[in-house]
């Protein structure tokens, strides 16, 4: 896991974060219509998945998702200190899982799993931090914990579906990934 990153790779991660923020802010009016926080990640899943996939596909080194998450977390900290922990924790968990199960990003399967899992894991991670740091209303979600699991799985499979469609589309245009 001791991959070295060049300045170009770190800049690409920062540009990917900029892309995530730009598209997220364009979708903010739509997200404001969702009354429950757990629905909002489903709207962002396709964007997160595609942008994270493009980053991992260009820089297939274990650790790039942690760099991406650290930059994203640093910016989110300015919005809310609690938000700092969510992408960083999800990024670390995904990188650990990819390292333990696959030993890195060797082929397209690992990249799709990582890019789909990253936004999906943010749902339970956000809930855990909200309960630990906020308590109150968020504790009520524990009564319907299965719903969090369903939305996490939905987000994962939605991201995987989007990425497989994205891959097929690019392959039809003679761009091999």
mmCIF file of C-alpha atoms in Angstrom:
data_model
loop_
_atom_site.group_PDB
_atom_site.id
_atom_site.type_symbol
_atom_site.label_atom_id
_atom_site.label_comp_id
_atom_site.label_asym_id
_atom_site.label_seq_id
_atom_site.Cartn_x
_atom_site.Cartn_y
_atom_site.Cartn_z
ATOM 1 C CA UNK A 1 0.000 0.000 0.000
ATOM 2 C CA UNK A 2 3.032 2.285 -0.161
ATOM 3 C CA UNK A 3 2.329 3.761 -3.613
ATOM 4 C CA UNK A 4 4.069 7.015 -4.484
ATOM 5 C CA UNK A 5 1.970 9.698 -6.107
ATOM 6 C CA UNK A 6 3.177 12.393 -8.465
ATOM 7 C CA UNK A 7 2.038 15.979 -8.348
ATOM 8 C CA UNK A 8 0.070 15.384 -11.567
ATOM 9 C CA UNK A 9 -1.856 12.544 -9.908
ATOM 10 C CA UNK A 10 -2.681 14.656 -6.876
ATOM 11 C CA UNK A 11 -3.801 17.509 -9.137
ATOM 12 C CA UNK A 12 -6.031 15.073 -11.071
ATOM 13 C CA UNK A 13 -7.581 13.985 -7.750
ATOM 14 C CA UNK A 14 -8.183 17.653 -6.862
ATOM 15 C CA UNK A 15 -9.769 18.299 -10.269
ATOM 16 C CA UNK A 16 -12.028 15.294 -9.732
ATOM 17 C CA UNK A 17 -13.105 16.783 -6.393
ATOM 18 C CA UNK A 18 -13.835 20.042 -8.226
ATOM 19 C CA UNK A 19 -15.987 18.096 -10.685
ATOM 20 C CA UNK A 20 -17.887 16.434 -7.853
ATOM 21 C CA UNK A 21 -18.551 19.802 -6.197
ATOM 22 C CA UNK A 22 -19.583 21.497 -9.419
ATOM 23 C CA UNK A 23 -22.103 18.829 -10.361
ATOM 24 C CA UNK A 24 -23.323 18.490 -6.756
ATOM 25 C CA UNK A 25 -24.072 22.198 -6.545
ATOM 26 C CA UNK A 26 -25.934 22.059 -9.845
ATOM 27 C CA UNK A 27 -28.105 19.311 -8.318
ATOM 28 C CA UNK A 28 -28.614 21.137 -5.000
ATOM 29 C CA UNK A 29 -32.108 22.459 -5.877
ATOM 30 C CA UNK A 30 -33.250 18.934 -6.727
ATOM 31 C CA UNK A 31 -31.688 17.493 -3.547
ATOM 32 C CA UNK A 32 -33.481 20.123 -1.460
ATOM 33 C CA UNK A 33 -36.790 18.541 -2.489
ATOM 34 C CA UNK A 34 -35.924 15.257 -0.753
ATOM 35 C CA UNK A 35 -37.202 15.404 2.836
ATOM 36 C CA UNK A 36 -35.103 12.490 4.108
ATOM 37 C CA UNK A 37 -31.299 12.675 3.972
ATOM 38 C CA UNK A 38 -30.959 9.041 2.932
ATOM 39 C CA UNK A 39 -32.504 9.684 -0.518
ATOM 40 C CA UNK A 40 -29.985 12.369 -1.473
ATOM 41 C CA UNK A 41 -27.026 10.001 -1.987
ATOM 42 C CA UNK A 42 -29.017 8.073 -4.598
ATOM 43 C CA UNK A 43 -29.083 11.211 -6.740
ATOM 44 C CA UNK A 44 -25.333 11.723 -6.349
ATOM 45 C CA UNK A 45 -24.369 8.062 -6.836
ATOM 46 C CA UNK A 46 -24.092 8.177 -10.641
ATOM 47 C CA UNK A 47 -21.928 11.303 -10.528
ATOM 48 C CA UNK A 48 -19.693 10.072 -7.743
ATOM 49 C CA UNK A 49 -19.359 6.638 -9.313
ATOM 50 C CA UNK A 50 -18.413 7.883 -12.777
ATOM 51 C CA UNK A 51 -15.965 10.530 -11.552
ATOM 52 C CA UNK A 52 -14.338 8.202 -9.013
ATOM 53 C CA UNK A 53 -14.133 5.477 -11.667
ATOM 54 C CA UNK A 54 -12.431 7.860 -14.108
ATOM 55 C CA UNK A 55 -9.938 8.814 -11.392
ATOM 56 C CA UNK A 56 -9.181 5.202 -10.424
ATOM 57 C CA UNK A 57 -9.015 4.159 -14.078
ATOM 58 C CA UNK A 58 -6.420 6.867 -14.792
ATOM 59 C CA UNK A 59 -4.471 6.275 -11.573
ATOM 60 C CA UNK A 60 -4.910 2.593 -10.618
ATOM 61 C CA UNK A 61 -2.890 2.824 -7.404
ATOM 62 C CA UNK A 62 -4.210 1.873 -4.003
ATOM 63 C CA UNK A 63 -4.310 5.103 -2.046
ATOM 64 C CA UNK A 64 -5.660 7.408 -4.749
ATOM 65 C CA UNK A 65 -9.133 7.194 -3.245
ATOM 66 C CA UNK A 66 -7.704 8.230 0.138
ATOM 67 C CA UNK A 67 -6.045 11.253 -1.493
ATOM 68 C CA UNK A 68 -9.319 12.114 -3.257
ATOM 69 C CA UNK A 69 -11.250 11.669 0.014
ATOM 70 C CA UNK A 70 -8.781 13.790 1.979
ATOM 71 C CA UNK A 71 -9.123 16.688 -0.463
ATOM 72 C CA UNK A 72 -12.912 16.292 -0.522
ATOM 73 C CA UNK A 73 -13.029 16.077 3.288
ATOM 74 C CA UNK A 74 -10.905 19.192 3.658
ATOM 75 C CA UNK A 75 -13.368 21.209 1.598
ATOM 76 C CA UNK A 76 -16.413 19.658 3.291
ATOM 77 C CA UNK A 77 -14.907 20.549 6.687
ATOM 78 C CA UNK A 78 -15.463 24.195 5.780
ATOM 79 C CA UNK A 79 -19.177 23.458 5.359
ATOM 80 C CA UNK A 80 -19.545 21.267 8.438
ATOM 81 C CA UNK A 81 -16.894 19.634 10.644
ATOM 82 C CA UNK A 82 -18.969 16.426 10.772
ATOM 83 C CA UNK A 83 -18.819 16.180 6.971
ATOM 84 C CA UNK A 84 -15.027 15.867 7.190
ATOM 85 C CA UNK A 85 -15.204 12.308 8.476
ATOM 86 C CA UNK A 86 -17.745 10.820 6.055
ATOM 87 C CA UNK A 87 -15.853 10.681 2.720
ATOM 88 C CA UNK A 88 -12.519 10.098 4.438
ATOM 89 C CA UNK A 89 -13.823 7.094 6.382
ATOM 90 C CA UNK A 90 -15.574 5.699 3.300
ATOM 91 C CA UNK A 91 -12.411 6.164 1.226
ATOM 92 C CA UNK A 92 -10.244 4.385 3.787
ATOM 93 C CA UNK A 93 -12.735 1.509 4.082
ATOM 94 C CA UNK A 94 -12.971 1.058 0.296
ATOM 95 C CA UNK A 95 -9.189 1.162 -0.150
ATOM 96 C CA UNK A 96 -8.717 -1.389 2.647
ATOM 97 C CA UNK A 97 -11.339 -3.657 1.124
ATOM 98 C CA UNK A 98 -9.784 -3.409 -2.356
ATOM 99 C CA UNK A 99 -6.337 -4.102 -0.919
ATOM 100 C CA UNK A 100 -7.460 -7.060 1.213
ATOM 101 C CA UNK A 101 -9.775 -8.699 -1.334
ATOM 102 C CA UNK A 102 -8.175 -7.829 -4.690
ATOM 103 C CA UNK A 103 -4.650 -6.647 -3.801
ATOM 104 C CA UNK A 104 -5.125 -3.499 -5.846
ATOM 105 C CA UNK A 105 -6.794 -2.187 -8.968
ATOM 106 C CA UNK A 106 -5.558 -4.826 -11.414
ATOM 107 C CA UNK A 107 -8.550 -4.957 -13.727
ATOM 108 C CA UNK A 108 -11.839 -3.263 -14.506
ATOM 109 C CA UNK A 109 -13.793 -5.320 -11.952
ATOM 110 C CA UNK A 110 -11.900 -3.897 -8.977
ATOM 111 C CA UNK A 111 -12.270 -0.366 -10.314
ATOM 112 C CA UNK A 112 -16.032 -0.745 -10.764
ATOM 113 C CA UNK A 113 -16.425 -2.280 -7.297
ATOM 114 C CA UNK A 114 -14.432 0.543 -5.680
ATOM 115 C CA UNK A 115 -16.179 3.325 -7.600
ATOM 116 C CA UNK A 116 -19.615 1.845 -6.803
ATOM 117 C CA UNK A 117 -18.829 1.104 -3.180
ATOM 118 C CA UNK A 118 -17.409 4.548 -2.371
ATOM 119 C CA UNK A 119 -20.677 6.526 -2.600
ATOM 120 C CA UNK A 120 -22.692 3.611 -1.197
ATOM 121 C CA UNK A 121 -20.570 3.325 1.959
ATOM 122 C CA UNK A 122 -21.064 7.000 2.674
ATOM 123 C CA UNK A 123 -24.704 6.305 3.612
ATOM 124 C CA UNK A 124 -24.033 4.097 6.683
ATOM 125 C CA UNK A 125 -20.884 6.061 7.552
ATOM 126 C CA UNK A 126 -22.886 9.324 7.534
ATOM 127 C CA UNK A 127 -25.526 7.738 9.743
ATOM 128 C CA UNK A 128 -22.944 6.434 12.227
ATOM 129 C CA UNK A 129 -21.277 9.847 12.536
ATOM 130 C CA UNK A 130 -24.654 11.608 12.760
ATOM 131 C CA UNK A 131 -25.679 9.315 15.629
ATOM 132 C CA UNK A 132 -22.323 9.598 17.410
ATOM 133 C CA UNK A 133 -21.996 13.354 17.062
ATOM 134 C CA UNK A 134 -25.587 14.527 16.712
ATOM 135 C CA UNK A 135 -27.716 11.883 18.378
ATOM 136 C CA UNK A 136 -31.347 12.913 18.800
ATOM 137 C CA UNK A 137 -33.399 12.475 15.642
ATOM 138 C CA UNK A 138 -30.804 10.267 13.959
ATOM 139 C CA UNK A 139 -31.132 7.627 16.682
ATOM 140 C CA UNK A 140 -34.686 6.996 15.455
ATOM 141 C CA UNK A 141 -33.230 5.607 12.225
ATOM 142 C CA UNK A 142 -31.814 2.708 14.255
ATOM 143 C CA UNK A 143 -35.356 1.356 14.548
ATOM 144 C CA UNK A 144 -35.372 0.909 10.760
ATOM 145 C CA UNK A 145 -31.751 -0.048 10.229
ATOM 146 C CA UNK A 146 -32.752 -2.426 7.447
ATOM 147 C CA UNK A 147 -33.778 0.638 5.427
ATOM 148 C CA UNK A 148 -30.223 1.981 5.632
ATOM 149 C CA UNK A 149 -28.965 -1.386 4.385
ATOM 150 C CA UNK A 150 -31.440 -1.354 1.510
ATOM 151 C CA UNK A 151 -30.421 2.162 0.441
ATOM 152 C CA UNK A 152 -26.730 1.288 0.751
ATOM 153 C CA UNK A 153 -27.189 -1.769 -1.475
ATOM 154 C CA UNK A 154 -29.397 0.207 -3.863
ATOM 155 C CA UNK A 155 -26.735 2.876 -4.133
ATOM 156 C CA UNK A 156 -24.014 0.268 -4.747
ATOM 157 C CA UNK A 157 -25.949 -1.563 -7.457
ATOM 158 C CA UNK A 158 -27.122 1.692 -9.039
ATOM 159 C CA UNK A 159 -23.507 2.872 -9.213
ATOM 160 C CA UNK A 160 -22.362 -0.464 -10.654
ATOM 161 C CA UNK A 161 -25.153 -0.378 -13.254
ATOM 162 C CA UNK A 162 -24.207 3.175 -14.278
ATOM 163 C CA UNK A 163 -20.534 2.214 -14.552
ATOM 164 C CA UNK A 164 -21.214 -0.923 -16.573
ATOM 165 C CA UNK A 165 -23.390 1.157 -18.910
ATOM 166 C CA UNK A 166 -20.641 3.792 -19.068
ATOM 167 C CA UNK A 167 -18.086 1.090 -19.912
ATOM 168 C CA UNK A 168 -20.297 -0.376 -22.653
ATOM 169 C CA UNK A 169 -20.875 3.070 -24.125
ATOM 170 C CA UNK A 170 -17.158 3.841 -24.219
ATOM 171 C CA UNK A 171 -16.337 0.434 -25.691
ATOM 172 C CA UNK A 172 -18.854 1.066 -28.500
ATOM 173 C CA UNK A 173 -17.026 4.282 -29.290
ATOM 174 C CA UNK A 174 -13.761 2.286 -29.568
ATOM 175 C CA UNK A 175 -12.377 3.634 -26.316
ATOM 176 C CA UNK A 176 -11.146 0.576 -24.438
ATOM 177 C CA UNK A 177 -11.230 0.722 -20.649
#
